[in-house]
PDB file of C-alpha atoms in Angstrom:
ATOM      1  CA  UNK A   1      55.852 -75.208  59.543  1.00 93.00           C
ATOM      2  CA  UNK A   2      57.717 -73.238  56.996  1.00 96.00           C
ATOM      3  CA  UNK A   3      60.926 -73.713  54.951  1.00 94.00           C
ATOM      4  CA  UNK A   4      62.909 -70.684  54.203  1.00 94.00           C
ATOM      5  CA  UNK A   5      65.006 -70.555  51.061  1.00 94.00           C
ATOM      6  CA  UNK A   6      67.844 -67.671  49.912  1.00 95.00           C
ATOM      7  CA  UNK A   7      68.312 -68.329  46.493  1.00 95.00           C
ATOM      8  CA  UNK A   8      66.942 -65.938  43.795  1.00 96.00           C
ATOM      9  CA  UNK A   9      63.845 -66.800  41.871  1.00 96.00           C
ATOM     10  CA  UNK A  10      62.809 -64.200  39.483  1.00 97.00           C
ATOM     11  CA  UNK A  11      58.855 -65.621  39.522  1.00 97.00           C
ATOM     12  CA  UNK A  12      58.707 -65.796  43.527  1.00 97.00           C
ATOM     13  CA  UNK A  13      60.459 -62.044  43.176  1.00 97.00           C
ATOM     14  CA  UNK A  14      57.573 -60.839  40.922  1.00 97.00           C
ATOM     15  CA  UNK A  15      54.558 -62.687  43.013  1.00 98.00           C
ATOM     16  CA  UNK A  16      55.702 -60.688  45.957  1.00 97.00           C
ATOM     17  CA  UNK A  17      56.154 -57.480  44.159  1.00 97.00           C
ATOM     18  CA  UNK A  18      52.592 -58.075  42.838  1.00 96.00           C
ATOM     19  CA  UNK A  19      51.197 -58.535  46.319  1.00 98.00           C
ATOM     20  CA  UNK A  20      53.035 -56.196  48.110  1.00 97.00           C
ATOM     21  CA  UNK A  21      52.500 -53.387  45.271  1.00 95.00           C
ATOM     22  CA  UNK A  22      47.788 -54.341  45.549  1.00 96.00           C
ATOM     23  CA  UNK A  23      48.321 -54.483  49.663  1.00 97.00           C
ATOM     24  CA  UNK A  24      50.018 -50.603  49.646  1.00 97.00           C
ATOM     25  CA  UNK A  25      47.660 -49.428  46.495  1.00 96.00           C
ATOM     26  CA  UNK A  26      44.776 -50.768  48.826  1.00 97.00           C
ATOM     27  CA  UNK A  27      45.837 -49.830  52.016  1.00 98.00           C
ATOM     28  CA  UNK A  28      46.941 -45.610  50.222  1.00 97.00           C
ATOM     29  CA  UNK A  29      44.574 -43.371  48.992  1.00 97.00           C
ATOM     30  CA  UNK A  30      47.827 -41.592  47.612  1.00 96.00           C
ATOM     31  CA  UNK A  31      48.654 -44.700  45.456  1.00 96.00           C
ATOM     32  CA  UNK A  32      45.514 -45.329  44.547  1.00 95.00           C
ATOM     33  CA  UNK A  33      44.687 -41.622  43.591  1.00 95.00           C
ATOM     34  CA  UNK A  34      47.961 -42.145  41.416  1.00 94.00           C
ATOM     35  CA  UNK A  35      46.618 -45.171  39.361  1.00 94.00           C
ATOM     36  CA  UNK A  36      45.299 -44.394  35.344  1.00 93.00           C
ATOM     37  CA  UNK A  37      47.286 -41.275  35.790  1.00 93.00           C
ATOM     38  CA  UNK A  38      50.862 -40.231  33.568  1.00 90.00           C
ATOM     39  CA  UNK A  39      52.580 -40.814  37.090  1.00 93.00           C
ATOM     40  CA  UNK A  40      51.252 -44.334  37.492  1.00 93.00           C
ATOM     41  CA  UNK A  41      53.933 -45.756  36.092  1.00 94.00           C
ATOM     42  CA  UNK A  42      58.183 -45.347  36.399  1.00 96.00           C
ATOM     43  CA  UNK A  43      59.998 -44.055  33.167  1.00 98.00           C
ATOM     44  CA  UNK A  44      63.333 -44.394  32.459  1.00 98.00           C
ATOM     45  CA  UNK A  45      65.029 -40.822  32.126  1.00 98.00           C
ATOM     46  CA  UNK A  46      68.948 -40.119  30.817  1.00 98.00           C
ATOM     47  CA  UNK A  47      70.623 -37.321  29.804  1.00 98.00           C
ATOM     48  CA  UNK A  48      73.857 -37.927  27.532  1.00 98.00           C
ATOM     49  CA  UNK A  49      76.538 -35.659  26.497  1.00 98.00           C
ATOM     50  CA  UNK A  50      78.763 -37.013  23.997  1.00 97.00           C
ATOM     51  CA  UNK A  51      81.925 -34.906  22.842  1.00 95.00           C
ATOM     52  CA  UNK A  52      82.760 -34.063  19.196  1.00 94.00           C
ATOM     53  CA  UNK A  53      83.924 -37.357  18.509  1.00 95.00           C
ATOM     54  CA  UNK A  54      80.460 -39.109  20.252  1.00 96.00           C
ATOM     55  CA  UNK A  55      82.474 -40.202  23.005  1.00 96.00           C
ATOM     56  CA  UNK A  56      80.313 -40.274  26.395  1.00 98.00           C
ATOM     57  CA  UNK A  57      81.604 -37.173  28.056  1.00 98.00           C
ATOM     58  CA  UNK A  58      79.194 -37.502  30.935  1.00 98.00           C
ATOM     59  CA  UNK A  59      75.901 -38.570  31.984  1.00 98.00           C
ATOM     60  CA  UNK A  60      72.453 -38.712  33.875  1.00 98.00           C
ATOM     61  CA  UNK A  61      70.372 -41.303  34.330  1.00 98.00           C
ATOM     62  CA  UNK A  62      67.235 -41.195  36.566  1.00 98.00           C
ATOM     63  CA  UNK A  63      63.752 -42.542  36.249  1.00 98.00           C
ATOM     64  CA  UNK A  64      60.522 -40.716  36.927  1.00 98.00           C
ATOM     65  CA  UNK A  65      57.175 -41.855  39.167  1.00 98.00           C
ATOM     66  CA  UNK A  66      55.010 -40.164  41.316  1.00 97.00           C
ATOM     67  CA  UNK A  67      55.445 -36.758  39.859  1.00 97.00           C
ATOM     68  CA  UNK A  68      59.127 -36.777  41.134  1.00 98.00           C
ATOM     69  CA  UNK A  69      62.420 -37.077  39.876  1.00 98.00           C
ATOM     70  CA  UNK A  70      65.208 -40.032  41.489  1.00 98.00           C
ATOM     71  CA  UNK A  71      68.379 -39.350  39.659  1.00 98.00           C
ATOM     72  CA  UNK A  72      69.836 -42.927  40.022  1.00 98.00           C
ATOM     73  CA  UNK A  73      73.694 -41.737  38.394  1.00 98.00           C
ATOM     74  CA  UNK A  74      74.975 -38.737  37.112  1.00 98.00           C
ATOM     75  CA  UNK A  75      79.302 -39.024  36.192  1.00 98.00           C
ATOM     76  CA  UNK A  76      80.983 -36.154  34.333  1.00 98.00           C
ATOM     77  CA  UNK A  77      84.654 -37.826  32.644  1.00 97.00           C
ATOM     78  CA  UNK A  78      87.426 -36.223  34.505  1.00 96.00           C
ATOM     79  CA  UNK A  79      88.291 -34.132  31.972  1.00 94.00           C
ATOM     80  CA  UNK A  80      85.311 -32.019  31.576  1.00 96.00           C
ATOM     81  CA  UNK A  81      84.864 -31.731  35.278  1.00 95.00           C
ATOM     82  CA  UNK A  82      84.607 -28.054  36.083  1.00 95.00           C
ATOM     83  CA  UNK A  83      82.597 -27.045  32.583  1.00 96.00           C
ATOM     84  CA  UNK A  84      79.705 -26.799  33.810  1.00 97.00           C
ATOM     85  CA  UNK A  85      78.900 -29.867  32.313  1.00 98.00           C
ATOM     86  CA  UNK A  86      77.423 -31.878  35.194  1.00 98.00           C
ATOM     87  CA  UNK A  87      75.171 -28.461  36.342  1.00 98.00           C
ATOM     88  CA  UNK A  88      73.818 -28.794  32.571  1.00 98.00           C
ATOM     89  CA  UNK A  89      73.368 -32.074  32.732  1.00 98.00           C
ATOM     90  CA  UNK A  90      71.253 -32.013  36.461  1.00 98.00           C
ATOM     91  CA  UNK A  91      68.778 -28.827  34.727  1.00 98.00           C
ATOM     92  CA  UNK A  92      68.260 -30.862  31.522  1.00 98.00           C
ATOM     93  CA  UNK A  93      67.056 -33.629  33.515  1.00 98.00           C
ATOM     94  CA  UNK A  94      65.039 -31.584  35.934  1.00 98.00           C
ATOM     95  CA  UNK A  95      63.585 -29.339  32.937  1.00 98.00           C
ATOM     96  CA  UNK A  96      62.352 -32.685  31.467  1.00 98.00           C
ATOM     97  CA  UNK A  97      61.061 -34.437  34.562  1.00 98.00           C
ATOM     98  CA  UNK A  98      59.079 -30.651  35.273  1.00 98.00           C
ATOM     99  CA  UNK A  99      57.796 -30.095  31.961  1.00 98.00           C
ATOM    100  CA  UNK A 100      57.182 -32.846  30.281  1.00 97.00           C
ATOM    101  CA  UNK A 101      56.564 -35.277  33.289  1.00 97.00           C
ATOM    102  CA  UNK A 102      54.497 -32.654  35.538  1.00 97.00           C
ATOM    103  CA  UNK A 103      57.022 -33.361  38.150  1.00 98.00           C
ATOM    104  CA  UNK A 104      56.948 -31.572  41.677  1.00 98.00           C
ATOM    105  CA  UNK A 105      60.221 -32.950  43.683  1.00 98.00           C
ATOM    106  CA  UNK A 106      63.311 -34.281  42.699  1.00 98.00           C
ATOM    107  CA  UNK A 107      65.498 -36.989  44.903  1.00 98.00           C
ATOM    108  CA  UNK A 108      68.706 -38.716  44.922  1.00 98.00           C
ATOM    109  CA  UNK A 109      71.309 -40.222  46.897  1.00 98.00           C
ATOM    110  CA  UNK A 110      74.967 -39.340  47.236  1.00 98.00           C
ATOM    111  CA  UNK A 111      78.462 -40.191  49.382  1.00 98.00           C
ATOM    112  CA  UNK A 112      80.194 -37.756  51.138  1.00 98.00           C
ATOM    113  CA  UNK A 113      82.895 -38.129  48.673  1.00 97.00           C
ATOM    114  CA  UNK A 114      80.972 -37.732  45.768  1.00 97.00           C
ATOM    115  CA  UNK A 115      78.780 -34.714  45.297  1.00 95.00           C
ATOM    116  CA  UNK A 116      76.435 -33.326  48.137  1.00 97.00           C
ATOM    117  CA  UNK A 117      77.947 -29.898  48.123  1.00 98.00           C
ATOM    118  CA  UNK A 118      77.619 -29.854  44.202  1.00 98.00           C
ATOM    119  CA  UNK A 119      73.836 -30.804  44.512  1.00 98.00           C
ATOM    120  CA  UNK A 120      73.688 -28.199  47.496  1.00 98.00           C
ATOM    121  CA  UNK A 121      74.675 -25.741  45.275  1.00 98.00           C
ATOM    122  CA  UNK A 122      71.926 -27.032  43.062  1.00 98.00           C
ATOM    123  CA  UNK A 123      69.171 -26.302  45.518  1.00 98.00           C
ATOM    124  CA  UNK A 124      68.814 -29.911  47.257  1.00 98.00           C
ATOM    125  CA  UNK A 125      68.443 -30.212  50.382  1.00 98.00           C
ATOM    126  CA  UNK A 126      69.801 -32.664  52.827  1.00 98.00           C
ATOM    127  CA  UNK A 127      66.577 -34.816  54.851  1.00 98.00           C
ATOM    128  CA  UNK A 128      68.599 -37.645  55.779  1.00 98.00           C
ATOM    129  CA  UNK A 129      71.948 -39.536  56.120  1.00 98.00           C
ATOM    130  CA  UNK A 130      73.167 -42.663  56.549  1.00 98.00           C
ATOM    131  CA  UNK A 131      75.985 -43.179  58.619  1.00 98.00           C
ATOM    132  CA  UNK A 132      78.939 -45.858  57.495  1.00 98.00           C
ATOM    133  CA  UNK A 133      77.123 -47.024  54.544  1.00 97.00           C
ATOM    134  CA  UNK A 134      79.050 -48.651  53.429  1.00 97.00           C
ATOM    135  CA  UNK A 135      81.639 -48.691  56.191  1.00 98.00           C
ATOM    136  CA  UNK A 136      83.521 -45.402  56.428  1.00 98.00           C
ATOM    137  CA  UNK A 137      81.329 -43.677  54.211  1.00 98.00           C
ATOM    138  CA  UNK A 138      78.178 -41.430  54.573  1.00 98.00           C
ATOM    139  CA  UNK A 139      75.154 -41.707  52.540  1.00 98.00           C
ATOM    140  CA  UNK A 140      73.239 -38.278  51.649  1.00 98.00           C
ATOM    141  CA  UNK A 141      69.800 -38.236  50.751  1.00 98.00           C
ATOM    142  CA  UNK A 142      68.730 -35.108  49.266  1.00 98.00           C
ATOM    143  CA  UNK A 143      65.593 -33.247  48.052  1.00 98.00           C
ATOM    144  CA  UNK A 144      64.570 -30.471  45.881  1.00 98.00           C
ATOM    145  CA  UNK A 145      61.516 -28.625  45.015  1.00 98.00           C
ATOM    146  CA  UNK A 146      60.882 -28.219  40.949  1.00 98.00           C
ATOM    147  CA  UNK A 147      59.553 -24.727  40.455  1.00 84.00           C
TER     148      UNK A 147
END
């Protein structure tokens, strides 16, 4: 017999990320041939751009693991939208994640409303989408090779 509960419990949450994380390593000779390596573990990685007065003109914020980039956000304030600000922001994040990180690939997620053409323009490339996520919306996932 079993009980099943739905409230959060940050312990339970990391004894199942524990087990789940030794039951992949062991069953993946890809995650295991990751382990004692610089790509072992995820690191945080942002890009800020901050105007003359250090205001937060825009922004990119990603992490790194497995020799590949996930940006996570990247906004540009309304007002510096067409600058080239955002494109600066994307290759300052993938120069970093190449050549300091020894990443390979870069992925992210977008909406349709958002930015997949600008990251098409970037050199991503579209491998999957969901559909009405959330409703009325389409999510983009999209890849890129680092040269």
């Amino acid at each position: 017999m079993f009980r099943l509960e739905t409230e959060v419990d940050k312990e339970r949450h990391r004894l199942l990320s524990k087990r789940l994380q030794e039951e992949n390593v062991a069953a993946s000779a890809g995650l295991r041939a990751l382990l004692a390596t610089p790509a072992e573990h995820e690191v945080p990685l942002e890009v800020w751009a901050l105007d003359r007065d250090g205001a937060l003109a825009g922004g990119l914020t990603g992490r790194t693991w497995a020799y590949w980039l996930h940006v996570d956000l990247l906004w540009v304030d309304a007002r510096h939208r067409g600058s080239g600000l955002g494109s600066r922001l994307l290759a300052e994040a993938e120069r970093t994640a190449r050549a300091e990180r020894a990443c390979t690939r870069s992925r992210l997620e977008t909406w349709d409303f958002q930015a997949p053409q600008f990251y098409r323009k970037h050199g991503y490339e579209e491998i999957g989408r969901v559909e009405d996520y959330p409703p009325g919306v389409t999510e983009f996932i999209l890849t890129k090779r680092l040269a």
